[in-house]
Short mmCIF file of C-alpha atoms in Angstrom, two decimals:
data_model
loop_
_atom_site.label_atom_id
_atom_site.label_comp_id
_atom_site.label_asym_id
_atom_site.label_seq_id
_atom_site.Cartn_x
_atom_site.Cartn_y
_atom_site.Cartn_z
CA MET A 6 -14.57 -30.33 -13.35
CA LYS A 7 -17.14 -30.70 -10.38
CA LYS A 8 -15.08 -33.86 -8.89
CA LEU A 9 -11.71 -31.51 -8.90
CA ASN A 10 -10.81 -29.66 -5.87
CA LEU A 11 -9.81 -25.67 -6.53
CA PHE A 12 -6.05 -26.94 -6.65
CA ASP A 13 -6.75 -29.38 -9.61
CA ARG A 14 -9.21 -26.97 -11.33
CA LEU A 15 -6.76 -24.18 -11.72
CA MET A 16 -4.20 -26.94 -12.81
CA TYR A 17 -6.93 -27.49 -15.52
CA VAL A 18 -6.99 -23.80 -16.67
CA ILE A 19 -3.25 -23.91 -17.14
CA ASN A 20 -3.57 -27.05 -19.17
CA SER A 21 -6.23 -25.78 -21.24
CA VAL A 22 -3.77 -22.72 -22.02
CA PHE A 23 -0.90 -24.65 -22.78
CA ALA A 24 -2.82 -27.24 -25.05
CA PHE A 25 -4.32 -24.56 -26.71
CA ILE A 26 -0.84 -22.73 -27.50
CA LEU A 27 0.35 -26.40 -29.09
CA LEU A 28 -2.93 -26.57 -30.83
CA PHE A 29 -2.54 -22.96 -32.42
CA SER A 30 1.51 -23.96 -33.43
CA TYR A 31 0.42 -26.14 -35.97
CA LEU A 32 -0.35 -23.51 -38.36
CA ILE A 33 2.97 -21.82 -37.69
CA PRO A 34 4.62 -23.58 -40.58
CA GLU A 35 2.20 -22.07 -42.84
CA ILE A 36 2.32 -18.36 -42.13
CA LYS A 37 5.19 -16.41 -43.14
CA PRO A 38 7.54 -14.75 -40.83
CA SER A 39 6.88 -11.76 -42.93
CA ILE A 40 2.97 -11.57 -42.45
CA LEU A 41 3.09 -12.41 -38.54
CA SER A 42 6.95 -12.81 -37.37
CA HIS A 43 6.04 -12.82 -33.65
CA LEU A 44 4.52 -16.77 -34.37
CA SER A 45 7.84 -17.47 -35.72
CA LEU A 46 9.29 -16.74 -32.06
CA LEU A 47 6.50 -19.22 -30.91
CA SER A 48 8.09 -22.05 -32.85
CA LEU A 49 11.10 -21.72 -30.78
CA PHE A 50 9.55 -22.57 -27.73
CA ILE A 51 7.05 -25.54 -29.00
CA PRO A 52 9.63 -28.20 -28.09
CA ILE A 53 9.04 -26.78 -24.23
CA ILE A 54 5.46 -26.48 -24.70
CA PHE A 55 5.25 -29.99 -26.05
CA ILE A 56 7.01 -31.26 -22.80
CA ILE A 57 4.65 -29.52 -20.55
CA ASN A 58 1.60 -31.40 -22.25
CA ILE A 59 3.14 -34.39 -21.79
CA LEU A 60 3.91 -33.63 -18.07
CA PHE A 61 0.17 -32.72 -17.65
CA ILE A 62 -0.97 -36.19 -19.29
CA PHE A 63 0.98 -37.82 -16.57
CA TYR A 64 -0.12 -35.65 -13.82
CA TRP A 65 -3.93 -36.49 -14.45
CA ILE A 66 -3.12 -40.15 -15.16
CA ILE A 67 -1.37 -40.37 -12.07
CA LYS A 68 -4.78 -38.67 -10.28
CA LEU A 69 -6.86 -40.97 -12.29
CA LYS A 70 -8.74 -38.22 -14.00
CA LYS A 71 -9.77 -38.23 -17.23
CA GLN A 72 -8.64 -34.64 -17.86
CA PHE A 73 -5.47 -35.87 -19.44
CA ILE A 74 -7.66 -36.77 -22.59
CA LEU A 75 -7.50 -33.07 -23.41
CA SER A 76 -3.54 -32.66 -23.72
CA LEU A 77 -3.34 -36.30 -25.42
CA VAL A 78 -5.99 -35.63 -28.15
CA VAL A 79 -3.95 -32.57 -28.78
CA ILE A 80 -0.93 -34.45 -29.31
CA LEU A 81 -2.24 -37.06 -31.29
CA LEU A 82 -3.95 -34.22 -33.84
CA GLY A 83 -0.14 -32.73 -34.43
CA TYR A 84 1.34 -36.31 -34.49
CA ASN A 85 2.83 -36.04 -37.81
CA TYR A 86 4.20 -32.65 -36.62
CA LEU A 87 5.76 -33.28 -33.28
CA ILE A 88 7.67 -36.32 -34.89
CA SER A 89 10.17 -34.10 -36.40
CA PHE A 90 11.10 -32.97 -32.65
CA ILE A 91 10.32 -36.40 -30.84
CA ASN A 92 10.49 -39.54 -32.69
CA PHE A 93 11.02 -43.41 -32.04
CA SER A 94 11.89 -45.04 -35.38
CA ASN A 95 11.85 -48.59 -36.77
CA ASN A 96 15.94 -49.14 -37.34
CA SER A 97 15.35 -52.78 -38.12
CA GLU A 98 14.80 -52.18 -42.19
CA TYR A 99 17.95 -51.72 -43.77
CA VAL A 100 18.37 -51.07 -47.60
CA GLY A 101 21.93 -52.29 -49.16
CA GLY A 102 23.52 -51.47 -52.21
CA ASN A 103 24.48 -47.99 -53.23
CA ASN A 104 24.63 -46.07 -50.05
CA LEU A 105 25.64 -42.59 -48.83
CA SER A 106 26.93 -41.10 -45.39
CA VAL A 107 26.47 -37.34 -45.03
CA MET A 108 27.73 -35.16 -41.73
CA SER A 109 26.64 -31.83 -41.16
CA TYR A 110 28.28 -29.99 -38.30
CA ASN A 111 28.48 -26.32 -37.39
CA VAL A 112 32.20 -25.90 -35.99
CA ASN A 113 31.67 -22.52 -34.57
CA VAL A 114 34.91 -21.24 -36.48
CA PHE A 115 36.51 -24.05 -33.98
CA ASN A 116 35.76 -21.75 -31.08
CA TYR A 117 37.65 -18.93 -32.04
CA ASN A 118 35.65 -16.71 -29.71
CA LYS A 119 35.88 -19.21 -27.02
CA PHE A 120 39.39 -19.37 -26.54
CA ASN A 121 41.73 -16.65 -26.27
CA ASN A 122 45.06 -17.96 -27.61
CA GLU A 123 45.99 -20.04 -30.71
CA LEU A 124 46.75 -23.20 -28.87
CA GLU A 125 43.67 -23.94 -27.47
CA GLN A 126 42.14 -22.64 -30.87
CA LYS A 127 44.17 -25.44 -32.68
CA LEU A 128 43.69 -28.12 -29.76
CA SER A 129 39.85 -27.62 -30.66
CA ARG A 130 40.38 -27.73 -34.54
CA ASP A 131 42.43 -30.90 -33.94
CA SER A 132 39.76 -32.59 -31.62
CA ILE A 133 37.09 -31.85 -34.46
CA LEU A 134 39.37 -33.25 -37.08
CA GLU A 135 40.36 -36.04 -35.11
CA TYR A 136 36.74 -37.03 -34.11
CA THR A 137 35.34 -36.75 -37.84
CA SER A 138 38.00 -38.49 -39.44
CA LYS A 139 37.21 -41.78 -37.16
CA LEU A 140 33.56 -41.86 -38.33
CA GLU A 141 34.67 -42.74 -41.94
CA LEU A 142 32.17 -40.73 -43.96
CA ASP A 143 31.70 -40.05 -47.44
CA ILE A 144 30.66 -36.31 -47.10
CA ILE A 145 31.29 -34.10 -44.60
CA GLY A 146 29.86 -30.30 -44.42
CA PHE A 147 31.02 -28.15 -42.26
CA GLN A 148 29.53 -24.42 -41.18
CA GLU A 149 31.28 -21.55 -40.00
CA TYR A 150 34.50 -23.70 -41.06
CA SER A 151 37.53 -21.23 -40.91
CA ASN A 152 40.97 -21.41 -42.76
CA LYS A 153 42.89 -19.50 -40.19
CA PHE A 154 43.54 -23.06 -39.04
CA PRO A 155 42.94 -25.05 -42.30
CA PHE A 156 43.39 -28.63 -42.42
CA GLU A 157 43.16 -31.52 -45.10
CA LEU A 158 41.36 -34.91 -45.05
CA GLU A 159 43.41 -37.27 -46.20
CA SER A 160 40.32 -39.87 -46.67
CA HIS A 161 38.40 -36.74 -48.39
CA PRO A 162 40.76 -35.19 -51.28
CA TYR A 163 37.87 -33.54 -52.69
CA LYS A 164 36.99 -30.30 -51.30
CA PHE A 165 35.19 -26.98 -51.87
CA GLU A 166 34.74 -24.13 -49.47
CA SER A 167 33.23 -20.60 -49.68
CA LEU A 168 34.80 -18.07 -46.89
CA ARG A 169 33.81 -14.69 -46.37
CA GLU A 170 36.77 -12.19 -46.77
CA GLY A 171 38.45 -10.99 -43.74
CA TYR A 172 40.89 -11.33 -40.97
CA LEU A 173 38.73 -14.39 -39.47
CA SER A 174 37.74 -16.05 -42.91
CA PHE A 175 34.72 -18.30 -42.00
CA GLY A 176 32.06 -19.75 -44.15
CA GLN A 177 31.02 -23.52 -45.42
CA ALA A 178 32.93 -26.23 -46.52
CA THR A 179 32.11 -29.67 -47.88
CA PHE A 180 34.65 -32.59 -48.14
CA SER A 181 34.01 -35.51 -50.34
CA ARG A 182 35.83 -39.04 -51.10
CA PHE A 183 34.09 -38.76 -54.25
CA PRO A 184 35.08 -36.62 -57.16
CA ILE A 185 33.22 -33.05 -57.22
CA TYR A 186 32.07 -32.20 -60.84
CA SER A 187 30.91 -28.82 -60.47
CA SER A 188 30.05 -26.67 -57.66
CA GLY A 189 28.95 -22.96 -56.44
CA THR A 190 28.17 -20.72 -53.91
CA ILE A 191 24.87 -19.06 -52.92
CA LYS A 192 25.20 -15.77 -51.53
CA PHE A 193 22.75 -14.21 -48.95
CA GLU A 194 22.56 -10.24 -49.38
CA ASN A 195 24.19 -7.98 -46.55
CA SER A 196 24.88 -11.30 -44.34
CA ASN A 197 27.73 -13.39 -43.26
CA ASN A 198 25.81 -16.69 -43.73
CA GLY A 199 25.26 -18.33 -46.94
CA ALA A 200 24.88 -21.74 -49.00
CA ILE A 201 27.37 -23.66 -51.12
CA PHE A 202 26.36 -26.82 -53.44
CA THR A 203 28.71 -29.38 -54.79
CA ASP A 204 27.74 -32.00 -57.44
CA ILE A 205 28.97 -35.21 -56.34
CA ILE A 206 29.97 -38.02 -58.78
CA ILE A 207 29.29 -41.56 -57.41
CA ASN A 208 29.02 -44.64 -59.38
CA ARG A 209 28.12 -42.59 -62.72
CA ASP A 210 25.30 -40.91 -60.71
CA THR A 211 25.62 -37.51 -59.53
CA ILE A 212 23.91 -36.11 -56.03
CA ARG A 213 23.96 -32.52 -55.40
CA ILE A 214 24.81 -31.62 -52.04
CA TYR A 215 23.79 -28.48 -50.42
CA ASN A 216 25.77 -27.37 -47.49
CA ILE A 217 23.66 -24.03 -45.96
CA HIS A 218 23.97 -21.76 -43.05
CA LEU A 219 20.80 -19.47 -42.46
CA GLN A 220 20.83 -16.04 -40.86
CA SER A 221 21.91 -16.37 -37.21
CA PHE A 222 20.41 -15.00 -34.07
CA LYS A 223 22.27 -12.25 -33.02
CA PHE A 224 22.29 -12.05 -28.81
CA ASP A 225 24.47 -12.96 -26.23
CA LYS A 226 24.20 -16.67 -25.04
CA SER A 227 25.81 -15.69 -21.93
CA LEU A 228 22.79 -13.42 -20.69
CA GLU A 229 20.81 -14.30 -17.45
CA VAL A 230 16.90 -14.60 -17.40
CA SER A 231 17.31 -10.83 -15.74
CA GLU A 232 19.25 -9.29 -18.40
CA PHE A 233 16.77 -10.98 -21.46
CA ASN A 234 13.90 -8.98 -19.13
CA GLU A 235 15.59 -6.07 -19.51
CA ASN A 236 16.63 -6.06 -23.04
CA SER A 237 13.33 -7.90 -24.29
CA ASP A 238 11.91 -5.14 -26.72
CA LYS A 239 15.45 -5.03 -28.62
CA LEU A 240 15.54 -8.89 -28.48
CA LEU A 241 12.34 -9.48 -29.84
CA LYS A 242 12.77 -6.94 -32.65
CA ASP A 243 16.03 -8.48 -33.55
CA LEU A 244 14.28 -11.82 -33.43
CA ASN A 245 11.43 -11.10 -35.41
CA ASN A 246 14.46 -8.63 -38.11
CA THR A 247 16.04 -12.38 -38.40
CA PHE A 248 13.10 -14.54 -38.98
CA GLN A 249 12.58 -12.43 -41.88
CA ILE A 250 15.88 -12.56 -43.26
CA GLN A 251 15.66 -16.16 -43.13
CA GLN A 252 12.42 -16.31 -45.08
CA THR A 253 14.36 -14.50 -47.95
CA GLN A 254 17.19 -16.86 -47.86
CA ALA A 255 15.04 -19.73 -47.96
CA GLU A 256 13.14 -18.33 -50.86
CA VAL A 257 16.32 -17.93 -52.88
CA LEU A 258 17.58 -21.64 -51.59
CA LYS A 259 14.00 -22.88 -52.42
CA SER A 260 14.47 -21.72 -56.05
CA HIS A 261 17.94 -23.08 -56.38
CA ILE A 262 16.84 -26.39 -55.10
CA SER A 263 13.92 -26.74 -57.49
CA SER A 264 16.01 -25.70 -60.53
CA SER A 265 18.56 -28.64 -59.50
CA PRO A 266 19.32 -31.00 -62.55
CA TYR A 267 20.08 -33.76 -59.98
CA ARG A 268 18.51 -35.39 -57.23
CA VAL A 269 19.35 -33.26 -53.84
CA VAL A 270 20.85 -33.56 -50.05
CA VAL A 271 20.06 -30.55 -48.29
CA SER A 272 22.31 -30.45 -45.03
CA GLY A 273 23.40 -27.30 -42.81
CA ASP A 274 22.28 -25.10 -39.85
CA PHE A 275 18.85 -23.59 -40.71
CA ASN A 276 19.01 -21.57 -37.23
CA ASN A 277 15.51 -22.21 -37.01
CA THR A 278 13.49 -25.64 -35.97
CA ALA A 279 11.31 -28.07 -37.81
CA PHE A 280 8.08 -26.11 -36.62
CA SER A 281 9.04 -23.16 -38.65
CA TYR A 282 7.91 -21.57 -42.30
CA ILE A 283 11.51 -21.88 -42.87
CA TYR A 284 11.73 -25.40 -42.48
CA ASN A 285 8.83 -26.20 -44.12
CA LEU A 286 9.51 -24.18 -47.54
CA ILE A 287 12.91 -25.91 -47.69
CA LYS A 288 11.92 -29.18 -47.26
CA SER A 289 8.81 -29.35 -49.22
CA ASP A 290 8.94 -32.77 -50.80
CA LEU A 291 12.01 -34.04 -49.34
CA LYS A 292 12.63 -36.61 -46.51
CA ASP A 293 13.78 -35.57 -43.13
CA SER A 294 16.29 -38.23 -42.05
CA PHE A 295 15.71 -37.77 -38.34
CA VAL A 296 11.76 -38.13 -38.98
CA GLU A 297 12.85 -41.39 -40.99
CA LYS A 298 15.33 -42.72 -38.65
CA GLY A 299 15.85 -40.56 -35.37
CA ASN A 300 15.15 -41.30 -32.18
CA PHE A 301 14.24 -39.76 -28.87
CA LEU A 302 14.49 -35.92 -28.70
CA GLY A 303 16.09 -34.19 -31.81
CA GLN A 304 18.44 -31.77 -29.97
CA THR A 305 21.34 -30.44 -32.38
CA TYR A 306 21.86 -27.30 -30.53
CA ASN A 307 23.85 -27.37 -27.11
CA TYR A 308 22.06 -24.62 -25.48
CA ASN A 309 21.32 -24.44 -21.57
CA SER A 310 19.54 -27.71 -21.84
CA ILE A 311 16.59 -26.37 -24.23
CA PRO A 312 15.87 -29.20 -26.69
CA LEU A 313 16.12 -27.36 -29.98
CA ARG A 314 16.52 -28.99 -33.26
CA ILE A 315 18.05 -26.90 -36.28
CA ASP A 316 20.60 -28.87 -37.87
CA PHE A 317 19.23 -30.64 -40.77
CA ILE A 318 20.10 -33.37 -43.49
CA LEU A 319 17.06 -33.14 -45.90
CA VAL A 320 16.96 -36.03 -48.85
CA ASP A 321 16.11 -36.40 -52.09
CA LYS A 322 11.99 -38.46 -51.71
CA LEU A 323 13.26 -41.18 -53.75
CA PHE A 324 16.39 -42.18 -51.15
CA LYS A 325 15.91 -44.63 -48.27
CA VAL A 326 17.06 -43.64 -45.02
CA ASN A 327 18.76 -46.34 -43.35
CA ASP A 328 20.51 -44.24 -40.25
CA PHE A 329 20.57 -41.17 -38.71
CA LYS A 330 22.37 -40.12 -35.47
CA ILE A 331 23.06 -37.02 -33.51
CA GLU A 332 26.61 -37.12 -32.42
CA LYS A 333 26.48 -35.67 -28.72
CA VAL A 334 29.68 -34.68 -28.40
CA ASP A 335 30.48 -31.34 -26.72
CA PHE A 336 33.39 -29.69 -29.17
CA THR A 337 31.24 -26.56 -30.24
CA ASP A 338 27.72 -25.32 -29.48
CA HIS A 339 26.16 -27.78 -32.03
CA PHE A 340 26.28 -31.61 -31.88
CA PRO A 341 27.15 -33.00 -35.28
CA ILE A 342 24.30 -34.81 -37.30
CA VAL A 343 25.18 -38.11 -39.74
CA SER A 344 22.62 -39.83 -42.23
CA LYS A 345 23.07 -42.88 -44.11
CA PHE A 346 20.80 -43.78 -47.19
CA ASN A 347 20.19 -45.57 -50.23
CA ILE A 348 20.39 -43.72 -53.05
CA ASN A 349 19.60 -46.40 -55.85
#
């Protein structure tokens, strides 16, 4: 520190703070929101904290200062943790044979709240339908699907949906190219969110596909920073409450998944990041398709350029993931994700 000028000393203090926060964040997946809900809030900002540490590394390297070691060591210590957000996988290895392709996509009620007339809403629905049809996938799982503008996929004759009753019925829907042997709904108490499962028959084998949508955050996405400051107490209370509700929902799902008689694929909108207790609980010993074959930033939520990955496709540990993509199309506030894997 003696060779640093006053400005760089200040920069190193700031660097140390962000390095410590990142290091401390590695504990978050092990702590239940019901015990310390405020830590769950920190998990939403880890991508930004990580990027800040990367910038500090470059800052010190450019200045030829050894202080770059601090953030570098912290990042290396959390390598297995951080690849759930940024990853550079090797896509050269491909396992042929009995393969399955799955999409998960939150279609935001076909932008019902965005457009003021039915024509625009139908056009939004048609754009999503046309796009997903072109991808030629085996299984398509929608969250916030609505039957206000129902559609069928000729290439996917098998379908199961579970929708909330009311004027605007919405929920989960799974379309399949393969026969559905059985299906069911997992309801969450006092929530519009939920989950469904479909048992798909593929070449005499049965795979259980979960399509889930965990508790949503209740805040206005159009709020400016100043408005966030004015309503910070209420926002924090609502966020903490949401994390605790998600924990209860995740525990219900975990129990259901553990009792499955078949190998499973868990896909959907978790409304939480890979740095959370919620994700860690549901994932357990499953494989995260992005960690296996994803590349660069894992951003699935299209919100103010904040790189959040809250949509996931988790597969049985015996499956071999061949490919994973985040489709960067702006039909809704989520990007669709696609995983292709071998189920032999």
